[in-house]
PDB file of C-alpha atoms in Angstrom:
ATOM      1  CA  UNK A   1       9.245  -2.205  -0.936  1.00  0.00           C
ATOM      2  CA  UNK A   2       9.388   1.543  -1.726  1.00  0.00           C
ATOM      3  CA  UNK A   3       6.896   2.933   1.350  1.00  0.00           C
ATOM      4  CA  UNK A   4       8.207   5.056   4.379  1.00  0.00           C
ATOM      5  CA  UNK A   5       5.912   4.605   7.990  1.00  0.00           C
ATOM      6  CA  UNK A   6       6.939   7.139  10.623  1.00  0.00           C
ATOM      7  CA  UNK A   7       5.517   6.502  13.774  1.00  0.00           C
ATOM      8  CA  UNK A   8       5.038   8.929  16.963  1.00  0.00           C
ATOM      9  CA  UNK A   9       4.250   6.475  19.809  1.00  0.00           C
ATOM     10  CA  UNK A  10       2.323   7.347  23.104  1.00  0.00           C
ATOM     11  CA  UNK A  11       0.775   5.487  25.852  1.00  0.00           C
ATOM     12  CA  UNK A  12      -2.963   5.997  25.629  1.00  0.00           C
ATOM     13  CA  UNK A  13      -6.231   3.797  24.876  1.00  0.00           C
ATOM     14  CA  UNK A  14      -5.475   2.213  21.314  1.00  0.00           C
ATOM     15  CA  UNK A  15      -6.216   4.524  18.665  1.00  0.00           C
ATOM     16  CA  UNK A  16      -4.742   4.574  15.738  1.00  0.00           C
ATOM     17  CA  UNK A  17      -4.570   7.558  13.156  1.00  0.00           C
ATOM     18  CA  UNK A  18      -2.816   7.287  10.089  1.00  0.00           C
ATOM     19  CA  UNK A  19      -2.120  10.441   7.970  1.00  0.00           C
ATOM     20  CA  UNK A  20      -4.451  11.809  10.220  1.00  0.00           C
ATOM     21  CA  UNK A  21      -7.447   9.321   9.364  1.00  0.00           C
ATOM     22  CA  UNK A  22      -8.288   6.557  11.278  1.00  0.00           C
ATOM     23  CA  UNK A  23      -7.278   3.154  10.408  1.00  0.00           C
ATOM     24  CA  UNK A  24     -10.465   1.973   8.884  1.00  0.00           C
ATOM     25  CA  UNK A  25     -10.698   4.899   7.185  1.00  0.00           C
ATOM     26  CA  UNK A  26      -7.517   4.839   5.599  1.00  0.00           C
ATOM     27  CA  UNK A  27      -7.867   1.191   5.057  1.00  0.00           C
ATOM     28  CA  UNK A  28     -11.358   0.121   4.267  1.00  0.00           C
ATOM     29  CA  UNK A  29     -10.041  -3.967   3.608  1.00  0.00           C
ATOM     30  CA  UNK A  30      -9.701  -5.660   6.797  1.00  0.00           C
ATOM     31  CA  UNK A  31      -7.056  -7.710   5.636  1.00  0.00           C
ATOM     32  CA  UNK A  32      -4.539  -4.298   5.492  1.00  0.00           C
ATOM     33  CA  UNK A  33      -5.882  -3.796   9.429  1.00  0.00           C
ATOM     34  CA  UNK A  34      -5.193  -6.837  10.511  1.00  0.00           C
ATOM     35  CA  UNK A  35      -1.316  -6.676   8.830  1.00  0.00           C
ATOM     36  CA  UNK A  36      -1.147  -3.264  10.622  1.00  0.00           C
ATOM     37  CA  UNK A  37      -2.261  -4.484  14.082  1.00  0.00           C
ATOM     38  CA  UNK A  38      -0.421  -7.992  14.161  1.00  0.00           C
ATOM     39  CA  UNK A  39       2.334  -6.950  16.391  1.00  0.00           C
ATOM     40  CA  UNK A  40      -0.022  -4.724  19.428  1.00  0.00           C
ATOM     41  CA  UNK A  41      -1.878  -8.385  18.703  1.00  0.00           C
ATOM     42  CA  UNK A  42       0.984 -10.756  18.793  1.00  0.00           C
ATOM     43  CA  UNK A  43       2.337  -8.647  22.310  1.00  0.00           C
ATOM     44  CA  UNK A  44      -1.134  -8.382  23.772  1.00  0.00           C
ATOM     45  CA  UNK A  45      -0.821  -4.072  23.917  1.00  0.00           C
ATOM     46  CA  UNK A  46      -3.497  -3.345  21.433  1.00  0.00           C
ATOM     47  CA  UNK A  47      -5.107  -0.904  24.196  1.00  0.00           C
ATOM     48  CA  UNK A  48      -1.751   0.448  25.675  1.00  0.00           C
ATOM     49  CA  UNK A  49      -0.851   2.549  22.958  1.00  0.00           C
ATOM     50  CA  UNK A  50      -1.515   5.544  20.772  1.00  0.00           C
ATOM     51  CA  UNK A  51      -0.295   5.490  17.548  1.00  0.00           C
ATOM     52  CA  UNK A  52      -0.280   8.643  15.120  1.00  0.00           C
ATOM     53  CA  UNK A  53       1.640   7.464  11.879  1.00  0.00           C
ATOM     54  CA  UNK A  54       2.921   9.152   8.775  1.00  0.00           C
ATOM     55  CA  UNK A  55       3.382   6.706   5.416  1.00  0.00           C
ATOM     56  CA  UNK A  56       4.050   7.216   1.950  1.00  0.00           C
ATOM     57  CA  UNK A  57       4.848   5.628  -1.264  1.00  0.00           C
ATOM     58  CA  UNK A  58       4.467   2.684  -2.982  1.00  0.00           C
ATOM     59  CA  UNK A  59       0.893   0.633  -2.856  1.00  0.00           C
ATOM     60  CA  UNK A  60      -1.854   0.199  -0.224  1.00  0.00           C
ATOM     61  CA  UNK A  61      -0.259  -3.208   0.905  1.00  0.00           C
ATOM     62  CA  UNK A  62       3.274  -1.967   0.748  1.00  0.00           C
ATOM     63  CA  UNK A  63       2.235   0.751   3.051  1.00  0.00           C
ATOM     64  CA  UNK A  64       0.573  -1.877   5.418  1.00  0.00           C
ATOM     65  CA  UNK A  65       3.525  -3.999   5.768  1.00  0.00           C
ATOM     66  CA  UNK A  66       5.779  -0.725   6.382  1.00  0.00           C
ATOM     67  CA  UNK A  67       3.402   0.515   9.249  1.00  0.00           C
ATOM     68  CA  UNK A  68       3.790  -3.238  10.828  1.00  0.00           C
ATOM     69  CA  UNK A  69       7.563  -3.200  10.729  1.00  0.00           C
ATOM     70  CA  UNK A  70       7.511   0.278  12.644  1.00  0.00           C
ATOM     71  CA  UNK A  71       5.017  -0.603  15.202  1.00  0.00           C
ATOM     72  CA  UNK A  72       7.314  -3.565  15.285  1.00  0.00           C
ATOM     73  CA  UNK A  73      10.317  -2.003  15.713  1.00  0.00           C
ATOM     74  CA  UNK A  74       9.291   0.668  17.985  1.00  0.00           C
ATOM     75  CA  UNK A  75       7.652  -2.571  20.607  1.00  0.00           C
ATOM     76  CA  UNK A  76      11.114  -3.752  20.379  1.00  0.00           C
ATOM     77  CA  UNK A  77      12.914   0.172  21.310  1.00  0.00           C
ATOM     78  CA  UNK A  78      10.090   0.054  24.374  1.00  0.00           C
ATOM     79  CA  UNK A  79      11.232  -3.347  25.596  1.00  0.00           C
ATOM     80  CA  UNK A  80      13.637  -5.600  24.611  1.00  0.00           C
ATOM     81  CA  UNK A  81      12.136  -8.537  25.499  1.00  0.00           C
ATOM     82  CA  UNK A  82       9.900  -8.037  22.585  1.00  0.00           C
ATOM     83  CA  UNK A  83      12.157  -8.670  20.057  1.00  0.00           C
ATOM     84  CA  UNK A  84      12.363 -12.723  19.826  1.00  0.00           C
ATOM     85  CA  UNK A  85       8.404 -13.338  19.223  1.00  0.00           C
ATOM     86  CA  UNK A  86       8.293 -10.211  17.083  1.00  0.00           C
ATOM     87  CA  UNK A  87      11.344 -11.507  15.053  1.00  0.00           C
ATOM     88  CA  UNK A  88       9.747 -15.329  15.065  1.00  0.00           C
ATOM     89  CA  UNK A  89       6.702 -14.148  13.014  1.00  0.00           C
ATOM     90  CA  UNK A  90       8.883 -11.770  10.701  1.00  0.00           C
ATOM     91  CA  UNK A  91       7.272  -8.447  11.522  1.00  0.00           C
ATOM     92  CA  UNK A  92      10.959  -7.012  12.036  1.00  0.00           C
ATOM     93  CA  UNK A  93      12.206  -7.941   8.045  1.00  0.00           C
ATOM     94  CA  UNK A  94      12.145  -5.264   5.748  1.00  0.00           C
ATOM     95  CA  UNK A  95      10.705  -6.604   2.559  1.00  0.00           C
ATOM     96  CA  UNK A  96      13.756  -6.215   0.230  1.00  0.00           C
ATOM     97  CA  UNK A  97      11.518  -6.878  -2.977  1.00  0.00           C
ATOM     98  CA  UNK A  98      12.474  -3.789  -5.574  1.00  0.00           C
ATOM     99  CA  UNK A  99      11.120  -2.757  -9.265  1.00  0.00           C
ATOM    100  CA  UNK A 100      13.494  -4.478 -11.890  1.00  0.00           C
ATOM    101  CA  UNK A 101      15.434  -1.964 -13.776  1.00  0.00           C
ATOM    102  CA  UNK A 102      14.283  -1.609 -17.816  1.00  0.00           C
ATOM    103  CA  UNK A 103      16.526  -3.033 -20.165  1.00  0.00           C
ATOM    104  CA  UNK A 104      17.426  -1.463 -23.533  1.00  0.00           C
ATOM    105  CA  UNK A 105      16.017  -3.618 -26.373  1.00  0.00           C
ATOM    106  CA  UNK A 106      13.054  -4.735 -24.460  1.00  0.00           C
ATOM    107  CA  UNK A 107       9.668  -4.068 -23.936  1.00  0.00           C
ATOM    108  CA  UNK A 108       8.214  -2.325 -20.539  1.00  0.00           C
TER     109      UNK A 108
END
């Protein structure tokens, strides 16, 4: 979709700030924290790292998923070996899905 996660990874104890709020702060559904975590979940390293994230644009899901693929994808820069159960559950796809342009003659 249209959001942007930037991710500054450290080893540490397993906190997570995003745009400098924690994660249940930022988001208050436990669905969105349990997209953001699947991957320290999947790899067993939810207390090995410390994650301070920048994201922005598009909607509160949207920014979820883009968080997940750059934990995701970072896991995978750490060790290779994380790649093949990371990539089995789809947490390193980009979600192509874009806005449909507006047509002349048409309504919105």
């Amino acid at each position: 979709k249209t959001s942007v996660a930037r991710l500054y990874m450290t080893p540490g104890k397993g906190e997570i700030k995003v745009n400098n709020r924690e994660l249940t702060d930022y988001f208050p559904s436990e669905i969105l924290q349990l997209i953001v975590k699947q991957p320290l979940v999947k790899l067993e390293a939810e207390s090995n790292y410390d994650l301070k994230i920048n994201v922005d644009g598009g909607g509160i899901k949207g920014q979820a998923e883009a968080i997940r693929l750059a934990i995701s994808r970072a896991l995978v820069e750490v060790d290779e070996e994380n790649k093949s159960p990371l990539k089995s559950e789809g947490f390193l796809t980009r979600d192509p899905r874009m806005v449909e342009r507006k047509k002349y003659g048409r309504r919105k």
